[in-house]
């Protein structure tokens, strides 16, 4: 069939085909394999996904959770239709139509930190204890993964680092790593050191002359990739030139443009800027940068969701919702197309909350509260032609456990010498560190 079609027309047709079918089509002929695995075709396919609705390709949410019963991370893809509760958007259908994804890795500490997702790639880091390990880039749609080399910026302890993941305009996927040298119990030296891993080159390289005047909360950091930049919640340390609140710590957003690799600071509205960075969580809401502010009361807490409707415009910050965290609701973990908000409960359940009516619906999905990660997901062909790599860590390092891992294959031991139950141990440590940092600030 392809012999009778101009290549331009064939490409136009195939870019409208879902990923699973395209993978099957690579077996048609050598020419089809070469076409579908070509980087330019893969980029064109992503463009078509993002600009036009591909037939038979529903909107998806990627859900990660960790369960104590089997001590495993579970990844599912859930269809997320914009049909409302009476037209296919109900919670029962949301749960029943989920598809389990084979997860080929095993964390040493319970479950991985998901740094972020971008164009079908999931960036994973096993870094709770601050150890320097390679980064995994994983595409569950094509079951391929890439392991970065070990980072190159490794100063003497104590230090902390944060990560960010996204892509530049040429769709080169990058991981940025910011390393802060610690000075005393709470203080970090500025500016930090910065390095960037690029998938196209396969190497880390340092970014020189970095102008960063803010810190990022240790252990509790999160990132959001929007408008071509990675973002983190940041704060001005005491005594800095921006400390204008009588010794309090002003919060803001630190951004890193993935294309020109320049940092910038984004100001928050007063309702957020005067709060502790540890009470703020950065995310993406329908393509826009968003911040969730938490207030913990003696009985029930509350949270408010703020969105920057026009990127870069301070005046466009808008509070969308104010939510009372009742009935054990603890943490906002995602947003649905029908307007509902996905919330993790203290009882380790995931529920769907309608902010317009206050109705809470159980989804029948359970997992460790802090392990829930939910994000809009696109099935793509990125990494399709890559070979899964093998890495072996050298002995005698400061890592929690030396290991040998085949990315996409071999698992490590179910339990580690660090703790017997990764999930419980991880959450206890994170809680203690959170309380320690908040009291320190």
GROMACS .gro file of C-alpha atoms in nm, residues 106-412:
model
  307
  106UNK     CA    1   1.232  -0.161   4.216
  107UNK     CA    2   1.309   0.125   4.453
  108UNK     CA    3   1.545   0.076   4.744
  109UNK     CA    4   1.325   0.288   4.972
  110UNK     CA    5   0.970   0.184   4.889
  111UNK     CA    6   0.885   0.389   4.581
  112UNK     CA    7   1.053   0.627   4.340
  113UNK     CA    8   1.018   1.000   4.338
  114UNK     CA    9   0.847   1.091   4.012
  115UNK     CA   10   1.030   1.408   3.913
  116UNK     CA   11   0.785   1.481   3.633
  117UNK     CA   12   0.635   1.368   3.304
  118UNK     CA   13   0.667   1.516   2.956
  119UNK     CA   14   0.548   1.388   2.618
  120UNK     CA   15   0.496   1.034   2.742
  121UNK     CA   16   0.825   1.015   2.934
  122UNK     CA   17   0.832   0.962   3.310
  123UNK     CA   18   1.139   1.084   3.500
  124UNK     CA   19   1.222   0.871   3.807
  125UNK     CA   20   1.469   0.929   4.089
  126UNK     CA   21   1.544   0.707   4.389
  127UNK     CA   22   1.670   0.996   4.599
  128UNK     CA   23   1.485   1.026   4.931
  129UNK     CA   24   1.802   1.007   5.138
  130UNK     CA   25   1.987   1.257   4.921
  131UNK     CA   26   2.206   0.996   4.757
  132UNK     CA   27   2.341   1.063   4.410
  133UNK     CA   28   2.206   0.803   4.170
  134UNK     CA   29   2.142   0.804   3.794
  135UNK     CA   30   1.806   0.923   3.666
  136UNK     CA   31   1.566   0.693   3.480
  137UNK     CA   32   1.366   0.821   3.181
  138UNK     CA   33   1.090   0.569   3.111
  139UNK     CA   34   0.826   0.550   2.839
  140UNK     CA   35   0.566   0.295   2.952
  141UNK     CA   36   0.387   0.307   2.615
  142UNK     CA   37   0.681   0.153   2.428
  143UNK     CA   38   0.837  -0.018   2.733
  144UNK     CA   39   1.170   0.152   2.682
  145UNK     CA   40   1.390   0.338   2.927
  146UNK     CA   41   1.719   0.525   2.947
  147UNK     CA   42   1.947   0.559   3.246
  148UNK     CA   43   2.152   0.877   3.281
  149UNK     CA   44   2.517   0.866   3.382
  150UNK     CA   45   2.588   0.947   3.746
  151UNK     CA   46   2.565   1.325   3.808
  152UNK     CA   47   2.896   1.509   3.808
  153UNK     CA   48   2.832   1.769   4.080
  154UNK     CA   49   2.897   1.583   4.405
  155UNK     CA   50   3.036   1.819   4.669
  156UNK     CA   51   3.137   1.699   5.017
  157UNK     CA   52   2.847   1.640   5.253
  158UNK     CA   53   2.630   1.799   5.371
  159UNK     CA   54   2.442   1.918   5.062
  160UNK     CA   55   2.097   1.883   4.904
  161UNK     CA   56   1.972   1.883   4.549
  162UNK     CA   57   1.649   1.921   4.355
  163UNK     CA   58   1.560   1.800   4.006
  164UNK     CA   59   1.348   1.925   3.720
  165UNK     CA   60   1.235   1.753   3.400
  166UNK     CA   61   1.100   1.880   3.071
  167UNK     CA   62   1.184   1.946   2.707
  168UNK     CA   63   1.313   2.234   2.497
  169UNK     CA   64   1.160   2.363   2.174
  170UNK     CA   65   1.344   2.096   1.972
  171UNK     CA   66   1.198   1.829   2.203
  172UNK     CA   67   1.532   1.741   2.352
  173UNK     CA   68   1.445   1.602   2.694
  174UNK     CA   69   1.645   1.744   2.982
  175UNK     CA   70   1.692   1.695   3.356
  176UNK     CA   71   1.819   1.996   3.550
  177UNK     CA   72   1.989   1.934   3.885
  178UNK     CA   73   2.041   2.215   4.138
  179UNK     CA   74   2.289   2.140   4.417
  180UNK     CA   75   2.291   2.349   4.735
  181UNK     CA   76   2.586   2.337   4.978
  182UNK     CA   77   2.455   2.331   5.333
  183UNK     CA   78   2.588   2.572   5.595
  184UNK     CA   79   2.465   2.498   5.946
  185UNK     CA   80   2.131   2.331   6.022
  186UNK     CA   81   1.904   2.540   5.803
  187UNK     CA   82   2.114   2.759   5.575
  188UNK     CA   83   2.242   2.696   5.224
  189UNK     CA   84   2.513   2.876   5.034
  190UNK     CA   85   2.407   3.080   4.733
  191UNK     CA   86   2.430   3.050   4.444
  192UNK     CA   87   2.399   2.672   4.406
  193UNK     CA   88   2.575   2.462   4.145
  194UNK     CA   89   2.369   2.354   3.843
  195UNK     CA   90   2.407   2.079   3.584
  196UNK     CA   91   2.183   1.961   3.301
  197UNK     CA   92   2.145   1.614   3.152
  198UNK     CA   93   2.038   1.604   2.788
  199UNK     CA   94   1.888   1.293   2.631
  200UNK     CA   95   2.026   1.388   2.290
  201UNK     CA   96   2.387   1.394   2.412
  202UNK     CA   97   2.363   1.144   2.696
  203UNK     CA   98   2.584   1.356   2.924
  204UNK     CA   99   2.563   1.596   3.216
  205UNK     CA  100   2.711   1.943   3.166
  206UNK     CA  101   2.746   2.230   3.409
  207UNK     CA  102   2.569   2.564   3.380
  208UNK     CA  103   2.809   2.840   3.477
  209UNK     CA  104   2.749   3.188   3.622
  210UNK     CA  105   2.413   3.095   3.772
  211UNK     CA  106   2.216   3.386   3.921
  212UNK     CA  107   1.996   3.218   4.184
  213UNK     CA  108   1.913   3.410   4.503
  214UNK     CA  109   1.654   3.170   4.645
  215UNK     CA  110   1.648   2.829   4.810
  216UNK     CA  111   1.417   2.533   4.757
  217UNK     CA  112   1.271   2.336   5.048
  218UNK     CA  113   1.470   2.020   5.114
  219UNK     CA  114   1.301   1.679   5.068
  220UNK     CA  115   0.957   1.829   5.005
  221UNK     CA  116   1.022   1.990   4.669
  222UNK     CA  117   0.798   1.934   4.371
  223UNK     CA  118   0.827   2.063   4.016
  224UNK     CA  119   0.589   2.175   3.743
  225UNK     CA  120   0.674   2.189   3.372
  226UNK     CA  121   0.469   2.452   3.191
  227UNK     CA  122   0.528   2.702   2.911
  228UNK     CA  123   0.865   2.548   2.827
  229UNK     CA  124   1.006   2.594   3.178
  230UNK     CA  125   1.046   2.391   3.495
  231UNK     CA  126   0.925   2.555   3.818
  232UNK     CA  127   0.978   2.499   4.189
  233UNK     CA  128   0.845   2.666   4.504
  234UNK     CA  129   1.133   2.869   4.649
  235UNK     CA  130   1.198   3.101   4.942
  236UNK     CA  131   1.430   3.388   5.029
  237UNK     CA  132   1.661   3.298   5.318
  238UNK     CA  133   1.675   3.521   5.623
  239UNK     CA  134   1.903   3.817   5.586
  240UNK     CA  135   1.886   3.826   5.206
  241UNK     CA  136   1.823   4.147   5.015
  242UNK     CA  137   1.468   4.028   4.945
  243UNK     CA  138   1.392   3.964   5.311
  244UNK     CA  139   1.159   4.259   5.366
  245UNK     CA  140   0.915   4.098   5.605
  246UNK     CA  141   1.097   4.153   5.932
  247UNK     CA  142   1.287   3.829   5.931
  248UNK     CA  143   1.017   3.610   5.778
  249UNK     CA  144   1.080   3.409   5.467
  250UNK     CA  145   0.914   3.524   5.147
  251UNK     CA  146   0.804   3.249   4.906
  252UNK     CA  147   0.821   3.271   4.528
  253UNK     CA  148   0.867   3.048   4.223
  254UNK     CA  149   1.202   2.967   4.066
  255UNK     CA  150   1.180   2.892   3.695
  256UNK     CA  151   1.429   2.740   3.452
  257UNK     CA  152   1.369   2.782   3.078
  258UNK     CA  153   1.455   2.454   2.908
  259UNK     CA  154   1.535   2.623   2.578
  260UNK     CA  155   1.775   2.906   2.670
  261UNK     CA  156   1.866   2.747   3.008
  262UNK     CA  157   1.819   3.069   3.203
  263UNK     CA  158   1.670   3.097   3.553
  264UNK     CA  159   1.406   3.351   3.650
  265UNK     CA  160   1.196   3.427   3.956
  266UNK     CA  161   0.818   3.452   3.943
  267UNK     CA  162   0.643   3.649   4.217
  268UNK     CA  163   0.347   3.507   4.406
  269UNK     CA  164   0.043   3.700   4.530
  270UNK     CA  165   0.065   3.820   4.890
  271UNK     CA  166  -0.167   3.543   5.012
  272UNK     CA  167   0.099   3.291   4.903
  273UNK     CA  168   0.422   3.489   4.924
  274UNK     CA  169   0.393   3.544   5.301
  275UNK     CA  170   0.341   3.175   5.374
  276UNK     CA  171   0.607   2.911   5.433
  277UNK     CA  172   0.736   2.737   5.123
  278UNK     CA  173   0.664   2.403   5.293
  279UNK     CA  174   0.290   2.489   5.293
  280UNK     CA  175   0.289   2.541   4.916
  281UNK     CA  176   0.278   2.282   4.638
  282UNK     CA  177   0.337   2.366   4.272
  283UNK     CA  178   0.154   2.186   3.992
  284UNK     CA  179  -0.015   2.236   3.654
  285UNK     CA  180  -0.388   2.298   3.614
  286UNK     CA  181  -0.520   2.261   3.259
  287UNK     CA  182  -0.190   2.372   3.112
  288UNK     CA  183  -0.139   2.667   3.346
  289UNK     CA  184   0.102   2.707   3.635
  290UNK     CA  185  -0.078   2.651   3.965
  291UNK     CA  186   0.000   2.658   4.337
  292UNK     CA  187  -0.187   2.478   4.615
  293UNK     CA  188  -0.171   2.637   4.961
  294UNK     CA  189  -0.236   2.417   5.264
  295UNK     CA  190  -0.352   2.523   5.609
  296UNK     CA  191  -0.345   2.256   5.879
  297UNK     CA  192  -0.587   2.305   6.166
  298UNK     CA  193  -0.629   2.108   6.486
  299UNK     CA  194  -0.925   1.915   6.348
  300UNK     CA  195  -0.962   1.963   5.973
  301UNK     CA  196  -0.736   2.155   5.742
  302UNK     CA  197  -0.808   2.343   5.424
  303UNK     CA  198  -0.640   2.431   5.097
  304UNK     CA  199  -0.678   2.685   4.822
  305UNK     CA  200  -0.587   2.643   4.455
  306UNK     CA  201  -0.434   2.940   4.270
  307UNK     CA  202  -0.371   2.956   3.895
  308UNK     CA  203  -0.159   3.194   3.686
  309UNK     CA  204  -0.403   3.228   3.395
  310UNK     CA  205  -0.160   3.425   3.179
  311UNK     CA  206   0.195   3.298   3.209
  312UNK     CA  207   0.434   3.563   3.335
  313UNK     CA  208   0.158   3.806   3.434
  314UNK     CA  209   0.152   3.869   3.808
  315UNK     CA  210  -0.193   4.025   3.782
  316UNK     CA  211  -0.338   3.703   3.638
  317UNK     CA  212  -0.296   3.503   3.961
  318UNK     CA  213  -0.647   3.388   4.053
  319UNK     CA  214  -0.780   3.180   4.338
  320UNK     CA  215  -1.003   2.915   4.181
  321UNK     CA  216  -1.110   2.708   4.479
  322UNK     CA  217  -1.104   2.708   4.857
  323UNK     CA  218  -1.153   2.353   4.989
  324UNK     CA  219  -1.219   2.229   5.340
  325UNK     CA  220  -1.026   1.906   5.387
  326UNK     CA  221  -1.307   1.714   5.555
  327UNK     CA  222  -1.369   1.341   5.600
  328UNK     CA  223  -0.998   1.267   5.618
  329UNK     CA  224  -0.902   1.440   5.293
  330UNK     CA  225  -0.532   1.523   5.310
  331UNK     CA  226  -0.368   1.609   4.980
  332UNK     CA  227  -0.476   1.724   4.632
  333UNK     CA  228  -0.305   1.495   4.381
  334UNK     CA  229  -0.472   1.563   4.045
  335UNK     CA  230  -0.743   1.722   3.835
  336UNK     CA  231  -1.003   1.565   3.606
  337UNK     CA  232  -1.148   1.701   3.284
  338UNK     CA  233  -1.501   1.695   3.430
  339UNK     CA  234  -1.390   1.952   3.690
  340UNK     CA  235  -1.345   1.713   3.982
  341UNK     CA  236  -1.035   1.721   4.201
  342UNK     CA  237  -0.857   1.399   4.296
  343UNK     CA  238  -0.768   1.389   4.666
  344UNK     CA  239  -0.573   1.137   4.875
  345UNK     CA  240  -0.721   1.061   5.217
  346UNK     CA  241  -0.554   0.973   5.546
  347UNK     CA  242  -0.719   0.632   5.510
  348UNK     CA  243  -0.500   0.578   5.201
  349UNK     CA  244  -0.797   0.604   4.965
  350UNK     CA  245  -0.821   0.813   4.649
  351UNK     CA  246  -1.145   1.006   4.613
  352UNK     CA  247  -1.297   1.237   4.354
  353UNK     CA  248  -1.416   1.571   4.496
  354UNK     CA  249  -1.656   1.802   4.314
  355UNK     CA  250  -1.565   2.158   4.423
  356UNK     CA  251  -1.896   2.292   4.291
  357UNK     CA  252  -2.120   2.070   4.502
  358UNK     CA  253  -1.887   1.939   4.772
  359UNK     CA  254  -1.973   1.579   4.682
  360UNK     CA  255  -1.702   1.321   4.755
  361UNK     CA  256  -1.698   0.994   4.559
  362UNK     CA  257  -1.486   0.693   4.642
  363UNK     CA  258  -1.293   0.545   4.350
  364UNK     CA  259  -1.197   0.209   4.491
  365UNK     CA  260  -0.827   0.296   4.451
  366UNK     CA  261  -0.600   0.267   4.754
  367UNK     CA  262  -0.234   0.335   4.823
  368UNK     CA  263   0.010   0.508   5.053
  369UNK     CA  264  -0.108   0.869   5.077
  370UNK     CA  265   0.222   1.030   4.981
  371UNK     CA  266   0.284   0.781   4.701
  372UNK     CA  267  -0.004   0.902   4.484
  373UNK     CA  268   0.109   1.076   4.167
  374UNK     CA  269  -0.149   1.171   3.903
  375UNK     CA  270  -0.084   1.357   3.580
  376UNK     CA  271  -0.230   1.402   3.233
  377UNK     CA  272  -0.051   1.151   3.014
  378UNK     CA  273   0.009   1.123   2.641
  379UNK     CA  274   0.109   0.795   2.476
  380UNK     CA  275   0.406   0.868   2.248
  381UNK     CA  276   0.683   0.691   2.059
  382UNK     CA  277   0.973   0.861   2.238
  383UNK     CA  278   1.260   0.612   2.301
  384UNK     CA  279   1.104   0.359   2.059
  385UNK     CA  280   1.436   0.284   1.889
  386UNK     CA  281   1.643   0.296   2.208
  387UNK     CA  282   1.806  -0.008   2.367
  388UNK     CA  283   1.741  -0.051   2.738
  389UNK     CA  284   2.067   0.016   2.921
  390UNK     CA  285   2.253  -0.169   3.194
  391UNK     CA  286   2.427   0.012   3.478
  392UNK     CA  287   2.637  -0.114   3.767
  393UNK     CA  288   2.713   0.101   4.068
  394UNK     CA  289   3.059   0.082   4.219
  395UNK     CA  290   3.095  -0.046   4.571
  396UNK     CA  291   3.217   0.176   4.852
  397UNK     CA  292   2.996   0.475   4.769
  398UNK     CA  293   2.778   0.670   5.009
  399UNK     CA  294   2.460   0.540   4.848
  400UNK     CA  295   2.205   0.361   5.060
  401UNK     CA  296   2.269   0.034   4.879
  402UNK     CA  297   2.495  -0.068   4.591
  403UNK     CA  298   2.307  -0.227   4.311
  404UNK     CA  299   2.317  -0.369   3.964
  405UNK     CA  300   2.012  -0.308   3.753
  406UNK     CA  301   1.902  -0.378   3.401
  407UNK     CA  302   1.675  -0.092   3.308
  408UNK     CA  303   1.349  -0.245   3.196
  409UNK     CA  304   1.443  -0.583   3.337
  410UNK     CA  305   1.599  -0.713   3.659
  411UNK     CA  306   1.454  -0.622   3.996
  412UNK     CA  307   1.643  -0.553   4.315
   0.00000   0.00000   0.00000
